[in-house]
Short mmCIF file of C-alpha atoms in Angstrom, two decimals:
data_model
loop_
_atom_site.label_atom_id
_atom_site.label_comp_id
_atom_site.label_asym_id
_atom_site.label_seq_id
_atom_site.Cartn_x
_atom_site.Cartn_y
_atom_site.Cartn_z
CA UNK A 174 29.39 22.39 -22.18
CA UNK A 175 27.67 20.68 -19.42
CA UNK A 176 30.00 17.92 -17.14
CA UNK A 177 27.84 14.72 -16.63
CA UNK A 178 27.49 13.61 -12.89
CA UNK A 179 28.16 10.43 -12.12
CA UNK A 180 29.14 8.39 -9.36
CA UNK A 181 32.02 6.33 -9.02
CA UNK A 182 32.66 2.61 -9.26
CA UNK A 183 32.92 2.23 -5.41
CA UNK A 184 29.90 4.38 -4.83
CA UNK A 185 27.64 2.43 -7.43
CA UNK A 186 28.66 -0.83 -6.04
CA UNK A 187 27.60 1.00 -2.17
CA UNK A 188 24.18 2.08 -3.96
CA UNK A 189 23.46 -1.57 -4.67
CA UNK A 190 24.48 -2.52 -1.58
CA UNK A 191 22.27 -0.15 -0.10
CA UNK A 192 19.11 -1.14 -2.51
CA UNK A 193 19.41 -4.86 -1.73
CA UNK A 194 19.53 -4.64 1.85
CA UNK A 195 16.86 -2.46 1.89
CA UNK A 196 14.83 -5.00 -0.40
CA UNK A 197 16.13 -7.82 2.02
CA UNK A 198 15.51 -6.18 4.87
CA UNK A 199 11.72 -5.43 4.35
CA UNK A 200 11.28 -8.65 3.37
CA UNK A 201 12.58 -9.82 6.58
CA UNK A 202 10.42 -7.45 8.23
CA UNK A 203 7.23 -7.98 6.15
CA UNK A 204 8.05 -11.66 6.93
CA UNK A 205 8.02 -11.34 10.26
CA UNK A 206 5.19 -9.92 10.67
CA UNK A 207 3.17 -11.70 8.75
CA UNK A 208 4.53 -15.04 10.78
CA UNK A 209 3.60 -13.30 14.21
CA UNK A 210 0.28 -12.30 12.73
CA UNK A 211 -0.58 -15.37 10.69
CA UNK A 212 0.14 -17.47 13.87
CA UNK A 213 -1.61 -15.55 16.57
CA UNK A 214 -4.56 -15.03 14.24
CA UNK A 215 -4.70 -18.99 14.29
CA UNK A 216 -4.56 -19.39 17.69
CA UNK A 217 -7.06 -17.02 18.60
CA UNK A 218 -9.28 -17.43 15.48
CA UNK A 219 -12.29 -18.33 17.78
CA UNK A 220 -11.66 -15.39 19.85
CA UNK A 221 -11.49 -13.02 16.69
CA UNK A 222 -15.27 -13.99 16.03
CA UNK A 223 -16.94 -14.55 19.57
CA UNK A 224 -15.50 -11.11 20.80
CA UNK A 225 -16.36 -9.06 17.31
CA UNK A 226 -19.56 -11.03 17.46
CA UNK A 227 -20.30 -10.04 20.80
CA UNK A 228 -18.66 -6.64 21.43
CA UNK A 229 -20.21 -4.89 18.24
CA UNK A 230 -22.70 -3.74 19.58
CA UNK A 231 -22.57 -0.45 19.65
CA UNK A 232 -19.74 2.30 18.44
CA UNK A 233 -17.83 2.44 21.78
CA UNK A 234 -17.40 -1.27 22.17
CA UNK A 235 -17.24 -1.69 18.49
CA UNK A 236 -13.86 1.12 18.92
CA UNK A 237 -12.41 -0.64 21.50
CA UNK A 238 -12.29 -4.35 20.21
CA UNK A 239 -10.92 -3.07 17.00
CA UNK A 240 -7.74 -1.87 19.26
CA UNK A 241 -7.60 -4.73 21.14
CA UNK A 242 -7.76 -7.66 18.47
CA UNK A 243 -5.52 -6.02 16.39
CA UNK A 244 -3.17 -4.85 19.36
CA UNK A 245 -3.84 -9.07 19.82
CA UNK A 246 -2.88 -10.70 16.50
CA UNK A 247 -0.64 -7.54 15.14
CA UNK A 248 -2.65 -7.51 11.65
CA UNK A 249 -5.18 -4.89 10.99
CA UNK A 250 -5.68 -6.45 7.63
CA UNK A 251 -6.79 -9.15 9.03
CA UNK A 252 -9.40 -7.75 11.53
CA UNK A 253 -10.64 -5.53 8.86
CA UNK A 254 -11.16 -8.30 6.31
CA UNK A 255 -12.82 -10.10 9.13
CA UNK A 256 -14.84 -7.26 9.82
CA UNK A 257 -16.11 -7.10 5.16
CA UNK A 258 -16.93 -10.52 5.63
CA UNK A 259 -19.01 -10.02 8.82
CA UNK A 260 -20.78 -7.25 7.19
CA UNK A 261 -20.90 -8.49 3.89
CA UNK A 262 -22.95 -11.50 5.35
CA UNK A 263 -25.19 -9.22 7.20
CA UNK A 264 -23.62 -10.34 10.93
CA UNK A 265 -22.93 -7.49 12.02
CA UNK A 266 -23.71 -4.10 10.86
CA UNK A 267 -21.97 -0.96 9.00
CA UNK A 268 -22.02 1.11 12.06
CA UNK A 269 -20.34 -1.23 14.15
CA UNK A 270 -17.83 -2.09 11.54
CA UNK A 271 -16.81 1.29 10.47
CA UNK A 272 -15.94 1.98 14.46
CA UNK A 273 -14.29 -1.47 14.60
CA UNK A 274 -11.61 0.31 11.74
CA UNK A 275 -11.30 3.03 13.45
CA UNK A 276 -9.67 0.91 16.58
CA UNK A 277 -8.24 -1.17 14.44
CA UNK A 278 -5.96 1.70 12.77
CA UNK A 279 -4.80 2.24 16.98
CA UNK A 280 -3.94 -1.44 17.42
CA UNK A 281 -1.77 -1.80 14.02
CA UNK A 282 0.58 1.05 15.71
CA UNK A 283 1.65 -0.53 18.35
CA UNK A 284 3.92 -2.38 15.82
CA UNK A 285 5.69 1.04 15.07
CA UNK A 286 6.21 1.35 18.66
CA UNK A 287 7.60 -2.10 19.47
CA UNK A 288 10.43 -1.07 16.44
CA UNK A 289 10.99 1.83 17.84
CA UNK A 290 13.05 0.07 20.93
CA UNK A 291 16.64 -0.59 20.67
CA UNK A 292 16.69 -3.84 20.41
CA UNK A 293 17.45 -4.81 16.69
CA UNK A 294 21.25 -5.10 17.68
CA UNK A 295 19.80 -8.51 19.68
CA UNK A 296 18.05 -10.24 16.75
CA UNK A 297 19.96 -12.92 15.92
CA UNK A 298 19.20 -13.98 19.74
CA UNK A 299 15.55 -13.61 19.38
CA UNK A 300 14.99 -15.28 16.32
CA UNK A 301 17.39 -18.39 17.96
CA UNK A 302 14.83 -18.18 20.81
CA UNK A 303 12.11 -18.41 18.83
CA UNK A 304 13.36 -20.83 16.28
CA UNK A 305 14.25 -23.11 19.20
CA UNK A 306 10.66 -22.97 20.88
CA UNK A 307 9.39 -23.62 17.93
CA UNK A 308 10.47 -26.88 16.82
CA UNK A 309 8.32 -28.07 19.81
CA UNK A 310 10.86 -28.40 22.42
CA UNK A 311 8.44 -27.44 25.19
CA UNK A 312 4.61 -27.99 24.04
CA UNK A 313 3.09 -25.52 25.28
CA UNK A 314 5.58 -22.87 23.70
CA UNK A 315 5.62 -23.64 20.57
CA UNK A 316 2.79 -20.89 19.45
CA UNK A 317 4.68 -18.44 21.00
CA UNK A 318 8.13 -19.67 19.96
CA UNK A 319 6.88 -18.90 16.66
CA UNK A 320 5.89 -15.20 17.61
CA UNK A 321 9.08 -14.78 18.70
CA UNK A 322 10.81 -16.38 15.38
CA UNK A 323 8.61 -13.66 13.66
CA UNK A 324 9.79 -11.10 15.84
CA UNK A 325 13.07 -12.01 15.52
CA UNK A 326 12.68 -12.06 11.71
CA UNK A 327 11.19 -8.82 12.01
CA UNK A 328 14.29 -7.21 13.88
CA UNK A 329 16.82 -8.60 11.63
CA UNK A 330 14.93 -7.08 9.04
CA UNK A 331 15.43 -3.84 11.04
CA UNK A 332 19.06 -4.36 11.41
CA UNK A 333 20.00 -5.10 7.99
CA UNK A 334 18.13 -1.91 6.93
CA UNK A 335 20.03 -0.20 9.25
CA UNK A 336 23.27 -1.48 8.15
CA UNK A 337 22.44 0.36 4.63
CA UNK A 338 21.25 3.52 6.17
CA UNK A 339 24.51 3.87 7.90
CA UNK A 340 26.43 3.42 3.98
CA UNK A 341 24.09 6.38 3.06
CA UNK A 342 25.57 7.80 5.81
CA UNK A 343 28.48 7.61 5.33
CA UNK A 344 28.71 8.39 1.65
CA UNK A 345 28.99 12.19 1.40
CA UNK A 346 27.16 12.16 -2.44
CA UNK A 347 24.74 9.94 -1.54
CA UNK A 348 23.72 11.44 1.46
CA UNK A 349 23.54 15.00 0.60
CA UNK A 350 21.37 13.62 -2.58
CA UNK A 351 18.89 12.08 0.12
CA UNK A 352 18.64 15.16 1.62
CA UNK A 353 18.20 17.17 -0.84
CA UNK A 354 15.36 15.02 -2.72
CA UNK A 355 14.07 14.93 0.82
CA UNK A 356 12.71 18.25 1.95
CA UNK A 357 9.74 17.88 -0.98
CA UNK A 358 7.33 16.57 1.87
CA UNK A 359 4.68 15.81 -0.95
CA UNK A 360 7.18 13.52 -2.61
CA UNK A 361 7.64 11.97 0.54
CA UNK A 362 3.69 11.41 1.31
CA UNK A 363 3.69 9.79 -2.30
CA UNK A 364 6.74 7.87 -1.32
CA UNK A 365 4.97 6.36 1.92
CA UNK A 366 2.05 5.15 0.00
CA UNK A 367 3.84 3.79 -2.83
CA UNK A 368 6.13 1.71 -1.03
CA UNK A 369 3.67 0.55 1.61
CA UNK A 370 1.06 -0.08 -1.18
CA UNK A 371 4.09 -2.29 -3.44
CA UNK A 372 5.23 -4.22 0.13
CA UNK A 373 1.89 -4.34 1.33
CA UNK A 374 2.88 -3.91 4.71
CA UNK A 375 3.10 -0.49 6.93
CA UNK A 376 5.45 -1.66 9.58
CA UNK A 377 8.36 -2.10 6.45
CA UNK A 378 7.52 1.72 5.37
CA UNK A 379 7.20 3.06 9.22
CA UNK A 380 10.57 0.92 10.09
CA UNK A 381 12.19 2.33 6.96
CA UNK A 382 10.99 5.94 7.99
CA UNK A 383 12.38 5.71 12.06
CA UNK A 384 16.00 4.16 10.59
CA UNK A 385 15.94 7.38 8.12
CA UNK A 386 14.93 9.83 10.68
CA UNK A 387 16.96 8.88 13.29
CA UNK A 388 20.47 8.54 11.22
CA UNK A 389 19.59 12.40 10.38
CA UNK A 390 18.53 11.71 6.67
CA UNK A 391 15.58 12.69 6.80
CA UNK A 392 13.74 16.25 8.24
CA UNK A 393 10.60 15.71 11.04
CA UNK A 394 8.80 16.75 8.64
CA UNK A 395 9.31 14.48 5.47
CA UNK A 396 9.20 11.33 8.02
CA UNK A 397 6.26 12.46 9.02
CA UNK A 398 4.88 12.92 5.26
CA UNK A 399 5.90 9.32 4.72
CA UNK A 400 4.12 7.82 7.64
CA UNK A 401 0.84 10.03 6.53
CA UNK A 402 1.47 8.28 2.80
CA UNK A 403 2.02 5.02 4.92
CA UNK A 404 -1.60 5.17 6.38
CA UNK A 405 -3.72 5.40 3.44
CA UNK A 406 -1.12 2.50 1.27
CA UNK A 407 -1.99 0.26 3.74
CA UNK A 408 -5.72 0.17 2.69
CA UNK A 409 -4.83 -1.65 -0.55
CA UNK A 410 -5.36 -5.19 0.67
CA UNK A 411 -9.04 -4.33 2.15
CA UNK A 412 -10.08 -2.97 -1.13
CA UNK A 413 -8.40 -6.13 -2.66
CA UNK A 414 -10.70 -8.24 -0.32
CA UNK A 415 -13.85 -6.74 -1.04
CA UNK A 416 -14.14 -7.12 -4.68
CA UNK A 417 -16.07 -10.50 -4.32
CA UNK A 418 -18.21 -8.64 -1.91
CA UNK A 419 -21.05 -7.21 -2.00
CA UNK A 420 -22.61 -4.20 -1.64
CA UNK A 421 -21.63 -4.00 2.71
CA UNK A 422 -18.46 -5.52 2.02
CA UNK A 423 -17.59 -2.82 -0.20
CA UNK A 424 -19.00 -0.02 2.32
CA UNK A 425 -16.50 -1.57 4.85
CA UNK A 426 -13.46 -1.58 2.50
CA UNK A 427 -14.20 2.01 1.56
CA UNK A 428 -14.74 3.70 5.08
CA UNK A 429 -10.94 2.56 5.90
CA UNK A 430 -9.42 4.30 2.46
CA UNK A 431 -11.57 6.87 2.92
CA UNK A 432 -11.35 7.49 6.75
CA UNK A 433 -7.56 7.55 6.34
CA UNK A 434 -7.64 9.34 3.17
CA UNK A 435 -9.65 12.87 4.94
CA UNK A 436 -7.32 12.00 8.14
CA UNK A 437 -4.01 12.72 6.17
CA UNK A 438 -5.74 15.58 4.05
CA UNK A 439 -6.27 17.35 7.09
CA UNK A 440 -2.78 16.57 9.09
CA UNK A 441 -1.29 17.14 5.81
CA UNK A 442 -2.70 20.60 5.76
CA UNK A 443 -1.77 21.33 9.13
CA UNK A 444 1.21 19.65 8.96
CA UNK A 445 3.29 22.30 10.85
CA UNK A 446 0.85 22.14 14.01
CA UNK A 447 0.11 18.23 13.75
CA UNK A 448 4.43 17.96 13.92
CA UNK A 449 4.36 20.15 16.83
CA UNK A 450 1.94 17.86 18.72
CA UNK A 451 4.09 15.52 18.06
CA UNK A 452 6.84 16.47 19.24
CA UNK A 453 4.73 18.12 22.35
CA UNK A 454 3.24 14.70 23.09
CA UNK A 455 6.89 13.15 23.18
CA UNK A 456 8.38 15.46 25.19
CA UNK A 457 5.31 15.02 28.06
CA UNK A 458 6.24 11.31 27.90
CA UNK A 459 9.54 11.78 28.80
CA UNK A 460 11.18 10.35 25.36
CA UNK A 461 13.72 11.39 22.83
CA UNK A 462 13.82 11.87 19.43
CA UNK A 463 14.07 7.96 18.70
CA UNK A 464 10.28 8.01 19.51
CA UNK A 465 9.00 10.40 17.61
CA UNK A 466 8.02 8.86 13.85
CA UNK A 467 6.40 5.70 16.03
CA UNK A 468 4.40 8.81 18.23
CA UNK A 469 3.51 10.50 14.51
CA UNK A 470 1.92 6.90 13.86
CA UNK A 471 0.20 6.72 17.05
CA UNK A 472 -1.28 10.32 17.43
CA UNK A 473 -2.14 10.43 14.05
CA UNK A 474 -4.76 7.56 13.97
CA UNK A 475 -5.47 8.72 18.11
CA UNK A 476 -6.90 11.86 16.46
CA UNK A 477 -8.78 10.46 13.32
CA UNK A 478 -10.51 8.27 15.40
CA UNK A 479 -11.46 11.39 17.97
CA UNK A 480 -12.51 13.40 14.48
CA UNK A 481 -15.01 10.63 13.40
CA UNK A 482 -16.21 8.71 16.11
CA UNK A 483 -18.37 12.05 17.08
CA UNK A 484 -19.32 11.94 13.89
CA UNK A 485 -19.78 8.49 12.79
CA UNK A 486 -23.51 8.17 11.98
CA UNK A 487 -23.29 10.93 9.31
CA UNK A 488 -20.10 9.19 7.97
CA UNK A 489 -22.18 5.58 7.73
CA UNK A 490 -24.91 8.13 5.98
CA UNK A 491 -22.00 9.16 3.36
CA UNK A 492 -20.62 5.43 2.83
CA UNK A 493 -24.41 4.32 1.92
CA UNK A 494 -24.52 7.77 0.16
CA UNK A 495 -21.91 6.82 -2.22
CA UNK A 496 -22.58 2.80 -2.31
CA UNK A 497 -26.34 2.85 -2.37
CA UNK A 498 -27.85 -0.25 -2.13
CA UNK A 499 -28.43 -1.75 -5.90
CA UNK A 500 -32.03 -1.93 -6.84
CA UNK A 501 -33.11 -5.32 -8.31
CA UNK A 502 -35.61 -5.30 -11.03
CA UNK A 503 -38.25 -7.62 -11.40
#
């Protein structure tokens, strides 16, 4: 006869406990970054276009403004829908554009690095900071008071998260159950992408992944399957923006899937060496362990973007090759 496992009262009540702050806390998080996005995007708008407009000229610069207007307004969504309209209107062109992605998946990491500090203990503070600047209380600061607010949201997201990872922690069943599930790395790449395609936001997956990782719940390896399945989730929204485009738009929207799609194929298959890089890389820097899953983020799109942007006019040449222009019959 086979005994049913099942957990008790206490530790059902601890696994909704766990689910809801998890829920609440990447809200927070997705929140927060959206509000430090949304309002830097605003108040650099007219810098978005002029410098895309003038610094896409050729792949190099093209590379480089990607990293630094989305290292600027902390949304590569935003630069890369930017980016489909520009080409869809015939602005600027698909060569420029597809390097523009490849800088922009650079500048969205620096996110994962900012959560990385230890600093979500002094949230409440930051978001107080921010909340007070924000009302207006000094002129001038009230843009960035509002950064801050996000940031602050952002970090009390992280800290709420964290409160639940240390439950599942603490909770013998639960956390030998997470472990266990947890060494399938492939379930953990699908987890990434699910999760980051469902919140729509990488920093909530990557800030799940570093609380995980850290708190010894998860193996190097499976956080770094999750932040691979993080990187191609995130291109949901640009795909989402390009069905009213046209025929460039579309080009655009599909060199970011696809560009991050062959990136974690091939770090995926050489997933032992790409963790010892890691690791490698962290070490030369001087960090701990704390750094590592925000690293995995960094190096990861570091080396996608050294892959292609050798490469780059035979990748335009396989974009057009699979979107060819439509032929209009008269």
């Amino acid at each position: 006869m086979v005994e049913n496992i099942s957990l008790p009262e206490s530790g059902m009540r601890e696994v909704i406990t766990i689910i809801m702050n998890f829920i609440t806390g990447s809200l927070l998080i997705i929140t927060g970054v959206s509000t430090m996005g949304g309002t830097l995007e605003r108040a650099n708008s007219k810098l978005l276009n002029k410098t895309i407009s003038l610094f896409s000229k050729n792949r190099w610069t093209a590379f480089f403004t990607g990293i630094f207007l989305t290292g600027l307004v902390q949304s590569s969504t935003a630069v890369t829908i930017l980016t489909v309209s520009l080409v869809d209107s015939g602005i600027m062109k698909l060569e420029a554009a597809v390097s523009i992605v490849y800088g922009a998946n650079i500048g969205t990491t620096f996110n994962a690095q900012f959560m990385s500090l230890h600093i979500s203990q002094y949230a409440w503070y930051i978001l107080i900071a921010g909340c007070i600047l924000s009302f207006g209380t000094v002129a001038r600061l009230k843009t960035a008071g509002t950064v801050i607010a996000g940031a602050g949201l952002m970090f009390s997201g992280l800290d709420l998260m964290s409160k639940s990872v240390m439950i599942l922690k603490d909770n013998s069943f639960l956390a030998q159950w997470m472990q266990d599930h947890s060494e399938n790395i492939f379930l953990c790449l699908v987890t990434g992408l699910v999760f980051t395609m469902l919140a729509q936001s990488s920093s909530a997956t990557v800030g799940m992944t570093i609380l995980l990782f850290n708190n010894g719940l998860l193996p190097f390896a499976s956080a770094v399957a999750l932040t691979l399945g993080d990187n191609i989730g995130s291109c949901i929204i640009a795909q989402i923006a390009s069905i009213k485009s046209g025929t460039a738009g579309k080009r655009v929207a599909l060199a970011h899937t696809l560009y991050n799609v062959l990136g974690v194929a091939v770090a995926f298959l050489l997933l032992p060496q790409f963790c010892g890089a890691v690791l490698v890389a962290t070490r030369h820097l001087g960090q701990d362990s704390s750094h590592l899953v925000a690293n995995t983020h960094t190096i990861f799109n570091l080396l996608s973007a050294m892959l292609f942007l050798p490469i780059s006019k035979y990748y335009v040449q396989l974009l057009r090759f699979i979107l060819p222009d439509k032929i209009i019959e008269r």
